Short mmCIF file of C-alpha atoms in Angstrom, two decimals:
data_model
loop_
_atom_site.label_atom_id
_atom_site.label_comp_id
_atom_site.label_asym_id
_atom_site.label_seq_id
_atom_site.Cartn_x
_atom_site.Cartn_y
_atom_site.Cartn_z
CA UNK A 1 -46.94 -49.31 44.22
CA UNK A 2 -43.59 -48.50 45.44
CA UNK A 3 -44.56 -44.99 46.12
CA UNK A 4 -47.60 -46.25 47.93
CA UNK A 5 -45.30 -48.31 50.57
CA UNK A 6 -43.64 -44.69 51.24
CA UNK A 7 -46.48 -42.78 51.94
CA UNK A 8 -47.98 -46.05 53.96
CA UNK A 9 -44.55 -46.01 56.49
CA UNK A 10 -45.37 -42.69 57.08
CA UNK A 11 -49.63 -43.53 58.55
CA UNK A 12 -49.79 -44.20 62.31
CA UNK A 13 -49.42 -47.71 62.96
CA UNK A 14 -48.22 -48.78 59.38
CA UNK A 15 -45.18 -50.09 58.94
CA UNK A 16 -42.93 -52.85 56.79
CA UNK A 17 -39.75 -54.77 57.52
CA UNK A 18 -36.09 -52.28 57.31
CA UNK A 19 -33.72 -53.44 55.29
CA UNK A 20 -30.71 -52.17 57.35
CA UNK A 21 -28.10 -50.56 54.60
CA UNK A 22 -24.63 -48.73 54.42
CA UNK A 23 -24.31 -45.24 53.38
CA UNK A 24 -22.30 -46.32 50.44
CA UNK A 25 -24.62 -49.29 49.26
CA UNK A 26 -27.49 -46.46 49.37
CA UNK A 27 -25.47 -44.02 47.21
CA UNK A 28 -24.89 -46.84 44.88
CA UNK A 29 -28.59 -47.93 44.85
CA UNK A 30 -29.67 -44.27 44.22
CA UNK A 31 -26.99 -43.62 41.32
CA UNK A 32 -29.28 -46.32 39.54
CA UNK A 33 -32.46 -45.66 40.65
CA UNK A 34 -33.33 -41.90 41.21
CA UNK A 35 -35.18 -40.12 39.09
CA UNK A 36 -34.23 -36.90 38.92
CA UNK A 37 -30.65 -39.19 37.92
CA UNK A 38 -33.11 -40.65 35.24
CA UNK A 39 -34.22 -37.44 33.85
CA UNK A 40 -30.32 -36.13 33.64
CA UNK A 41 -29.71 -39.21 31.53
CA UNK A 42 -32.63 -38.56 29.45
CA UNK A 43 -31.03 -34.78 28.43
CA UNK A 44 -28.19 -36.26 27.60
CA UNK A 45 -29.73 -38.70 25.25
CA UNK A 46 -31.68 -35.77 23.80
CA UNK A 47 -28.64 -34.11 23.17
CA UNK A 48 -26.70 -37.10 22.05
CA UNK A 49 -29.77 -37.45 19.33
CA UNK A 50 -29.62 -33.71 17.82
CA UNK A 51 -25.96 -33.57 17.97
CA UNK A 52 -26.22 -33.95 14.25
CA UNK A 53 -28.66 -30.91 13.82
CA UNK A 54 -25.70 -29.02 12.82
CA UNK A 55 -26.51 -30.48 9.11
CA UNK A 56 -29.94 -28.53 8.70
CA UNK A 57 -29.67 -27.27 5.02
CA UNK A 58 -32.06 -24.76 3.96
CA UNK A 59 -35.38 -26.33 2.16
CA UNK A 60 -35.06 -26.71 -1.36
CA UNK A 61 -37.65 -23.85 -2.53
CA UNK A 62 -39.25 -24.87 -5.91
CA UNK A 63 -41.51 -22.41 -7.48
CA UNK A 64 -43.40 -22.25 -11.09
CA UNK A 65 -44.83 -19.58 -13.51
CA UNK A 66 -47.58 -19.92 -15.72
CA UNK A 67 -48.69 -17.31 -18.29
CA UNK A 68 -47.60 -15.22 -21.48
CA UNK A 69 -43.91 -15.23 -20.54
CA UNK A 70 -42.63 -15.06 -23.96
CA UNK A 71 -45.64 -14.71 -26.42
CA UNK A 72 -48.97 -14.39 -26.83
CA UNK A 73 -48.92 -18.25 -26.11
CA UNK A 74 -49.28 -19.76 -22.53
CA UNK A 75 -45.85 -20.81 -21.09
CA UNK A 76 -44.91 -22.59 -17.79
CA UNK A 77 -41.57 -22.56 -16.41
CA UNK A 78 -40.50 -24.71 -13.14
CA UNK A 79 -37.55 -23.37 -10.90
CA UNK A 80 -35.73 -24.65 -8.45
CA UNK A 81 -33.18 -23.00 -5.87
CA UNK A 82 -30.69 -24.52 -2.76
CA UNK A 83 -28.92 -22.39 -0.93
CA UNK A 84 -25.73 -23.46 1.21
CA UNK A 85 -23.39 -22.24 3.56
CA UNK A 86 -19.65 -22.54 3.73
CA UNK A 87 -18.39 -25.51 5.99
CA UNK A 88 -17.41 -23.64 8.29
CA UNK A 89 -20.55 -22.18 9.35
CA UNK A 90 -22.06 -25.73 9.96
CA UNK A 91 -18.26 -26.58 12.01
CA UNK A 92 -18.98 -24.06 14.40
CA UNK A 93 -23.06 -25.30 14.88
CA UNK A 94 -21.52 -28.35 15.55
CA UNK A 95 -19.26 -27.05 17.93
CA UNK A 96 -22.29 -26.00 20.09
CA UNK A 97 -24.19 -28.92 19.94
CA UNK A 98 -21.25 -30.79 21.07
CA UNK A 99 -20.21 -28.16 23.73
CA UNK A 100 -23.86 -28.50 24.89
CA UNK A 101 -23.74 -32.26 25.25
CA UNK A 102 -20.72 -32.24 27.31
CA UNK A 103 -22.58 -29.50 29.26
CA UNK A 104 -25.43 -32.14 30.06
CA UNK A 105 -23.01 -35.09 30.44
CA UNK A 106 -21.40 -32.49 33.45
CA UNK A 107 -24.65 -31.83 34.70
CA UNK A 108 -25.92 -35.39 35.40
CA UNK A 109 -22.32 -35.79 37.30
CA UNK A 110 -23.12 -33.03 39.59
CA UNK A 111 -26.79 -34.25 40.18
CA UNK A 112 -24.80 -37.32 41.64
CA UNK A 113 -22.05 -35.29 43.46
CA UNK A 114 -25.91 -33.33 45.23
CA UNK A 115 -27.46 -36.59 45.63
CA UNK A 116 -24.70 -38.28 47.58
CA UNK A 117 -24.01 -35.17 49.78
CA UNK A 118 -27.84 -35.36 50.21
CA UNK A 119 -28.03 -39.18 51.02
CA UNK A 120 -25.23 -38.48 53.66
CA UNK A 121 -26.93 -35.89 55.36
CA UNK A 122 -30.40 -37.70 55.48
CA UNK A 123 -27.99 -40.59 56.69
CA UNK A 124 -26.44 -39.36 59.67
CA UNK A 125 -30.02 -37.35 60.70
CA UNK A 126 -31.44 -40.80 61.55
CA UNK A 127 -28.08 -42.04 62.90
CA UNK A 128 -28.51 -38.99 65.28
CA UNK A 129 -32.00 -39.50 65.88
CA UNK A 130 -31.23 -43.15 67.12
CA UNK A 131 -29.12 -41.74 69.32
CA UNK A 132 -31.20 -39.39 70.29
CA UNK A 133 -33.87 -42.38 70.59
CA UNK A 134 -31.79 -43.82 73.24
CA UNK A 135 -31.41 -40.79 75.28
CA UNK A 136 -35.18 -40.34 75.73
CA UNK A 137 -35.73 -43.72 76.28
CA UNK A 138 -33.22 -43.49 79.13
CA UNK A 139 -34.77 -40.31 80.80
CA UNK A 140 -38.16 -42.24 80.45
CA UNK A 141 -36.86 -44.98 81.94
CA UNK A 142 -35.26 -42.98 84.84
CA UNK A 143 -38.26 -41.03 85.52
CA UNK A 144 -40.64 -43.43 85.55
CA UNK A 145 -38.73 -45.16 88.04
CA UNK A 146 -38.56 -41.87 90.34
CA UNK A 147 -42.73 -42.13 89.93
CA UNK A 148 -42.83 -45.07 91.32
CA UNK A 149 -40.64 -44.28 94.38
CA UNK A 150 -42.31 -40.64 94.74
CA UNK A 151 -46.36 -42.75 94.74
CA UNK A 152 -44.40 -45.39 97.15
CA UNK A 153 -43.55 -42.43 98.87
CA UNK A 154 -46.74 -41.07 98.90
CA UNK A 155 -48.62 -43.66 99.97
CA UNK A 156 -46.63 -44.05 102.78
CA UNK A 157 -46.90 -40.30 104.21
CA UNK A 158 -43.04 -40.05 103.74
CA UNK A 159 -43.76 -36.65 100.77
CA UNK A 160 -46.22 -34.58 99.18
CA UNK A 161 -48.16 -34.60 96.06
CA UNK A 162 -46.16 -31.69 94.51
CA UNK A 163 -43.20 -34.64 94.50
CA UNK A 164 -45.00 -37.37 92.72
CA UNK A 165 -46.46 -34.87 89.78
CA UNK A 166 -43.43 -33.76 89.53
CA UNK A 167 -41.91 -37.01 88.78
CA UNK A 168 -44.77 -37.40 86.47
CA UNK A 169 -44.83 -34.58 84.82
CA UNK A 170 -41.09 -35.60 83.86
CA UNK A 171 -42.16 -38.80 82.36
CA UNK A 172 -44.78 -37.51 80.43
CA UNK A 173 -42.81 -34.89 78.64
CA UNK A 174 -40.24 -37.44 77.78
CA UNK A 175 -42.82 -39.64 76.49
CA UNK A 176 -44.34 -36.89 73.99
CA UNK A 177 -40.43 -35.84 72.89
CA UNK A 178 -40.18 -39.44 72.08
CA UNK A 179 -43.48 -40.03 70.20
CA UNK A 180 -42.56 -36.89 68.49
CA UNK A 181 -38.90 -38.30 67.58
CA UNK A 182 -40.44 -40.87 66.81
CA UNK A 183 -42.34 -39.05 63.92
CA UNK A 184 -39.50 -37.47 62.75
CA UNK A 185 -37.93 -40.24 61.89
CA UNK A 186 -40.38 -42.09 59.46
CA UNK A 187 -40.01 -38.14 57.62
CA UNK A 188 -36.29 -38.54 57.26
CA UNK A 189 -37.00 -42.55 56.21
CA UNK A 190 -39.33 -41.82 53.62
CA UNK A 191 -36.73 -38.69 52.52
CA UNK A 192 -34.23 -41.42 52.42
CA UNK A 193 -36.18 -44.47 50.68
CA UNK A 194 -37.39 -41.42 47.79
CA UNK A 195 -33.92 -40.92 47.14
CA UNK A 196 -32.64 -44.07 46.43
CA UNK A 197 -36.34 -45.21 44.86
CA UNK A 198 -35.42 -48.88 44.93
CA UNK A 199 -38.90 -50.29 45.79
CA UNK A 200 -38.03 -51.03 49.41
CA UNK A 201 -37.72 -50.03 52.33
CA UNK A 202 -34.59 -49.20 53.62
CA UNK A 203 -32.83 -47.86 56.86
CA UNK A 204 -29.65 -46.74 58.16
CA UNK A 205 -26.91 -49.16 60.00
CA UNK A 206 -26.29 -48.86 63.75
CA UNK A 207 -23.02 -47.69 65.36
CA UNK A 208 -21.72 -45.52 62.74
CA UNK A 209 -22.57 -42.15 64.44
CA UNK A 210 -19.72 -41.63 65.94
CA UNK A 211 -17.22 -42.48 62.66
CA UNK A 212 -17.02 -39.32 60.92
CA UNK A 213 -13.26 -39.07 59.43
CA UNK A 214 -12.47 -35.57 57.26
CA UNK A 215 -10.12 -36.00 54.90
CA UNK A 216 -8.91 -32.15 55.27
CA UNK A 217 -7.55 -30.08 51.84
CA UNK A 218 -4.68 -27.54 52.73
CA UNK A 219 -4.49 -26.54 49.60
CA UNK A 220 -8.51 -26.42 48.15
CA UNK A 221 -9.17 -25.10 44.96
CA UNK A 222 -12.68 -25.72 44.67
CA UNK A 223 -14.93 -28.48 43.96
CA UNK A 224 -13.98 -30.18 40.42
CA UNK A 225 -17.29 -31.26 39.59
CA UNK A 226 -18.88 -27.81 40.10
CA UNK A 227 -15.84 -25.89 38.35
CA UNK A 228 -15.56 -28.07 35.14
CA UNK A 229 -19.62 -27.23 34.96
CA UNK A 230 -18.79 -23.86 35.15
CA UNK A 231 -16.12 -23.98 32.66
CA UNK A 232 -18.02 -25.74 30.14
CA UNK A 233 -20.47 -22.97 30.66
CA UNK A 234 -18.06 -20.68 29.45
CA UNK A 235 -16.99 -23.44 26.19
CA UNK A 236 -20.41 -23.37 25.35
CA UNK A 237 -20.60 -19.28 25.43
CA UNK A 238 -17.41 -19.32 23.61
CA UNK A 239 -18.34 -21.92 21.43
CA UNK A 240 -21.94 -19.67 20.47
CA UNK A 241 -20.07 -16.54 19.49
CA UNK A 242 -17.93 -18.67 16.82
CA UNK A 243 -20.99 -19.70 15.43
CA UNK A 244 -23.09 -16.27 15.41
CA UNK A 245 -19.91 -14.56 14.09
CA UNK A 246 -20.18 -17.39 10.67
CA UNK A 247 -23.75 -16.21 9.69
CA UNK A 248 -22.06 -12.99 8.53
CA UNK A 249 -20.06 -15.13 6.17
CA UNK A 250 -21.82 -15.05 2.79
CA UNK A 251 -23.91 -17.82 1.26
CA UNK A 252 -24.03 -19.77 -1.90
CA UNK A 253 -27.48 -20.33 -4.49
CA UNK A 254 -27.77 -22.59 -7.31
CA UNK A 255 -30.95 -23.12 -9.41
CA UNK A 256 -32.26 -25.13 -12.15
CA UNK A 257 -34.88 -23.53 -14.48
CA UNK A 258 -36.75 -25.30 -16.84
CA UNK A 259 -39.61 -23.49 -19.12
CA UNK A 260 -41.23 -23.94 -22.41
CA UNK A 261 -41.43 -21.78 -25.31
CA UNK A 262 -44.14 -21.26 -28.25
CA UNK A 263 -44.68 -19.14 -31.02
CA UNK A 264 -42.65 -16.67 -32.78
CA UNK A 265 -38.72 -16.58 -32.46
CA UNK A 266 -35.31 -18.02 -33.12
CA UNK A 267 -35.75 -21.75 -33.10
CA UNK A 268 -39.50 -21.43 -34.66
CA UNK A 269 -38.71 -22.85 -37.81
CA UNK A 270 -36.46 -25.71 -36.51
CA UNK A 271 -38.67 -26.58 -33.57
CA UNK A 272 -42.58 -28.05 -33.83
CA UNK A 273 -44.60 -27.78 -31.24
CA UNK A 274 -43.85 -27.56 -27.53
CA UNK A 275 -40.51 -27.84 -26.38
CA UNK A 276 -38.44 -26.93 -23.14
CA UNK A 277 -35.36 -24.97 -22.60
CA UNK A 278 -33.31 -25.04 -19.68
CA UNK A 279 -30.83 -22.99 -17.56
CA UNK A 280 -28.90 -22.57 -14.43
CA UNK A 281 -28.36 -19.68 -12.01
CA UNK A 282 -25.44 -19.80 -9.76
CA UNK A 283 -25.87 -16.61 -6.93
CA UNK A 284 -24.27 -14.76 -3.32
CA UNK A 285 -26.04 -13.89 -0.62
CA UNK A 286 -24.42 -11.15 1.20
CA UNK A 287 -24.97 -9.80 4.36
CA UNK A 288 -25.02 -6.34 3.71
CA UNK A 289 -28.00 -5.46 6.25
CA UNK A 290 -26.31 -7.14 9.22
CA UNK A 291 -26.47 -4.05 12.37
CA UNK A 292 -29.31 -7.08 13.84
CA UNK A 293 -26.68 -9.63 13.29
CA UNK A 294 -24.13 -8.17 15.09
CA UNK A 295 -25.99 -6.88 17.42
CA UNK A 296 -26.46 -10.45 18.72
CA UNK A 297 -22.47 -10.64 18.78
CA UNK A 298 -22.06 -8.27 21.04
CA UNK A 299 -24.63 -8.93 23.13
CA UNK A 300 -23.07 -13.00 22.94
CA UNK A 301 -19.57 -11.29 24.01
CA UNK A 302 -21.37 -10.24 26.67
CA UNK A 303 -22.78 -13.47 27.95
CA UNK A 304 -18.92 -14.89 27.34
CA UNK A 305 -17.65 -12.38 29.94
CA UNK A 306 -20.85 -13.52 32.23
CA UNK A 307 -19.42 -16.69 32.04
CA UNK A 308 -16.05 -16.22 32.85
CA UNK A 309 -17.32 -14.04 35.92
CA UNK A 310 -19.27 -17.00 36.54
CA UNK A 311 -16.54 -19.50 37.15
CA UNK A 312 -14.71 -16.71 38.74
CA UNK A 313 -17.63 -16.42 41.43
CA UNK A 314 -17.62 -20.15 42.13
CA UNK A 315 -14.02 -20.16 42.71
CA UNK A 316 -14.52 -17.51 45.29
CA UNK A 317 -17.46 -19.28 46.30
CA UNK A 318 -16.47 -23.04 47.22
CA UNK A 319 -13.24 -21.37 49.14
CA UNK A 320 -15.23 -19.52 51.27
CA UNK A 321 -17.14 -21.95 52.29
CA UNK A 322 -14.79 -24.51 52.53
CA UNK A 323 -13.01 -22.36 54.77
CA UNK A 324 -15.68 -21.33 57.05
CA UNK A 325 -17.34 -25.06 57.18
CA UNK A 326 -13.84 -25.75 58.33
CA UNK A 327 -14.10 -23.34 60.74
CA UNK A 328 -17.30 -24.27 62.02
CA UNK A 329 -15.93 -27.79 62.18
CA UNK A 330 -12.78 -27.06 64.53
CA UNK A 331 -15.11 -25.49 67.10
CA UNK A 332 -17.17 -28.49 66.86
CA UNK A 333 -14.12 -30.46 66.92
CA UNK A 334 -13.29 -28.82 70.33
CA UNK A 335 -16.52 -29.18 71.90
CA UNK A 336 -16.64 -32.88 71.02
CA UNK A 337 -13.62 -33.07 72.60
CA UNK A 338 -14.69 -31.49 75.73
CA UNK A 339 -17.53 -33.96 76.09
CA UNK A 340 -15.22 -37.15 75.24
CA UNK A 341 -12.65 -36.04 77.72
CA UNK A 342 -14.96 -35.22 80.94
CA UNK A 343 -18.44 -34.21 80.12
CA UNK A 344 -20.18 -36.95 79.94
CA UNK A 345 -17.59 -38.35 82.75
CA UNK A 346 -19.14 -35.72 84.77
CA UNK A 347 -23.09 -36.44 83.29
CA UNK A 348 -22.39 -40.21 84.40
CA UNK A 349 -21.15 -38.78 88.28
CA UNK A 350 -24.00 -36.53 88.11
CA UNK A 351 -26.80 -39.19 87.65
CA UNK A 352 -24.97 -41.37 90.00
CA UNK A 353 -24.37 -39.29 92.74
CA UNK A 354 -28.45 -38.21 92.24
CA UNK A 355 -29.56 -41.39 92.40
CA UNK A 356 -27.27 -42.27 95.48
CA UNK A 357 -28.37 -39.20 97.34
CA UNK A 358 -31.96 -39.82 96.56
CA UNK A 359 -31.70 -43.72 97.51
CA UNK A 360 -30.27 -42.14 101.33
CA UNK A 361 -32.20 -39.88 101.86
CA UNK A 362 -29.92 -36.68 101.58
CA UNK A 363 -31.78 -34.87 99.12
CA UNK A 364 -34.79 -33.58 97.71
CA UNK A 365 -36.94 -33.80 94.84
CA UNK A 366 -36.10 -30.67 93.87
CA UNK A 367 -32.33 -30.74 93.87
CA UNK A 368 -32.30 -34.18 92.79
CA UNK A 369 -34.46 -33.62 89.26
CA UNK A 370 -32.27 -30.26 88.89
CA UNK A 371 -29.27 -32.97 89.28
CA UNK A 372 -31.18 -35.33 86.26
CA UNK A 373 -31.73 -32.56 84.16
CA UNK A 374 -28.06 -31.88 84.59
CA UNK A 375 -26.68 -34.53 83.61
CA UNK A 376 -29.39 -35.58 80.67
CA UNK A 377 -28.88 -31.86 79.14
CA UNK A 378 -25.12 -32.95 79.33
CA UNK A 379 -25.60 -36.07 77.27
CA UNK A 380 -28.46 -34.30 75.00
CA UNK A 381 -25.99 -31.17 73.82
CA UNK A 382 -22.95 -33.93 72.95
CA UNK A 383 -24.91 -35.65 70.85
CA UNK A 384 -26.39 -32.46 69.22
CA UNK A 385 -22.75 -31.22 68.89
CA UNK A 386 -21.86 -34.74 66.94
CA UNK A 387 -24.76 -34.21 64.96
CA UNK A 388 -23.35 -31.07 63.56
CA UNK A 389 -19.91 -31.85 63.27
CA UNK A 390 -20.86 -35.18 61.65
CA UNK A 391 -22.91 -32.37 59.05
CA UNK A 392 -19.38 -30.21 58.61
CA UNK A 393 -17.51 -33.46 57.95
CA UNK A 394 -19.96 -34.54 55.17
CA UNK A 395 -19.97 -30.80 53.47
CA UNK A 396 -16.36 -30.58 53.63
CA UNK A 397 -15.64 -33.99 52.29
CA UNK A 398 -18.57 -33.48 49.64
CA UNK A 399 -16.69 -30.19 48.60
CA UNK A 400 -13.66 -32.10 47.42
CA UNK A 401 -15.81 -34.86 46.11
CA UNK A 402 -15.65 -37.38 47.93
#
């Protein structure tokens, strides 16, 4: 049913009541109710449940013989062999299970450490499409008011026709950028309420588009959720070739045999009838034919080194691209800057010196939409710019976990 609301939101003309909602209360709601969260907890349950799977013993193999095993009289016999292996060849299966259970318990912490950078980003898209909402609104607003004037205009033989559809030709492409805003936005909500899979329907807070606060690294060393993946990766490699390296250890048989005996021979005399005789066998296996064996040593030595390289390359990895989202967020920085400090001071002057000139008489349709434009492309390209920067802040941050 809940699923059903989600697809619903997204119809034309279907809608239910927001539930306005932090970024941090939506990470918290999602940590409890996501489902690919659900199925990381499941693998670790699995592998909290065969953790003991280390103690698989080989099957108890009983056999029996029937026939003239000692005479010309019919004999049975019944055997029965176990084979073990020394302790430490069952230490070092547990040691994998285990290593593979931390593995899983690592895993589920970086499907969090993904979902949270992935809330955030979903987050600030509809912050920035509110903002974006506004902006169209306002160039609606503003050209639909410079239709009216340019059909008052009209009317009164004071301008042309080219002047009035150009006004309207204004309006009505600001009216399809904001139905198709519009559309985009119920995406990124239903992206949003799928993630955090609570049953309702929630959407972002207002105002907080404009917040974004890095907490910058001088010294990063990588991302510790990612890395201790990685190196359990490696524990787990590690942890393999111990145990492939104990099945060339030798192993252990003892049997019971138990058989009857008739006719002719030693005990004939002092035995009547059909009696059983017993004995035990006590044997090594040795791995003499072992090139397969180690074989899959070398080839695990192999997969330790991939492993290593492996942790090496993420290293590598999460520096560089700390250090060129930080990069890319210093030229945003700038820009951002730029705007605060006199861009959209000069968008504002723009528009108002437009409109002024417009209301007097000292310009023309022409200059004055080119003046608009202006001053709206202004506006449009800061809040594009925050957009971004508000994206470098949340990889950044998400890099050092937090």
């Amino acid at each position: 049913m809940k699923y059903l609301k989600y697809i619903l939101l997204m119809l034309p003309g279907i809608g239910f009541s927001q539930i306005p909602i932090s970024l941090e209360t939506a990470v918290q709601k999602a940590s409890e109710q996501n489902l690919s969260l659900k199925s990381g907890q499941l693998r670790i349950d699995y592998q909290e449940k065969i953790k003991n799977a280390y103690k698989v013993i080989d099957p108890l193999n009983v056999s029996a013989e029937f026939g003239q095993m000692n005479s010309a009289y019919f004999d049975n016999a019944i055997i029965a062999n176990q084979t073990f292996r020394l302790p430490t060849f069952y230490k070092t299966q547990k040691q994998v299970l285990m290593e593979e259970w931390k593995s899983s318990v690592l895993n589920l912490d970086v499907q969090k450490w993904q979902l949270k950078r992935e809330i955030a980003l979903i987050y600030n898209n509809l912050n920035y499409l509110d903002e974006k909402e506004k902006l169209l609104r306002k160039t609606d607003s503003i050209y639909s008011n410079y239709y009216k004037r340019a059909e008052l205009r009209l009317q009164k033989g004071e301008s042309n026709i080219l002047e009035k559809t150009t006004a309207e030709a204004f309006r009505s492409q600001a009216e399809i950028q904001l139905q198709s805003l519009l559309k985009d936005r119920d995406i990124a909500l239903y992206q949003f309420n799928y993630l955090i899979n609570d049953g309702e329907t929630y959407t972002n807070e207002k105002g907080d588009f404009y917040r974004g606060i890095l907490n910058f690294d001088d010294h990063f060393a990588g991302n510790p959720v990612v890395l201790k993946q990685l190196e359990q990766q490696k524990n787990i490699e590690n942890a393999k070739l111990e145990s492939e390296k104990k099945k060339l250890l030798p192993s252990f048989n003892l049997g019971l045999r138990s058989m009857t005996m008739k006719g002719n021979g030693a005990d004939e005399k002092l035995y009547d009838g059909i009696h059983r005789f017993q004995s035990g066998v006590i044997g090594v296996g040795l791995p003499i034919f072992n090139t397969a064996q180690k074989a899959v040593i070398e080839g695990q030595k192999i997969n330790q080194l991939i492993a290593e390289n492996n942790y090496e390359i993420g290293v590598r990895n999460l520096k560089n691209q700390y250090a060129k989202t930080f990069g890319e967020y210093q030229k945003l920085k700038s820009e951002i800057e730029y705007y605060q400090k006199s861009g959209l001071k000069n968008a504002e002057t723009i528009l108002f010196t437009a409109n002024l000139l417009l209301k007097e008489g000292e310009t023309n349709y022409l200059e004055y939409t080119i003046l608009v434009n202006q001053s709206l492309d202004i506006q449009n390209k800061y809040i594009d710019a925050q957009k971004l920067l508000n994206e470098k802040i949340i990889e950044l941050n998400s890099l050092k976990s937090e």
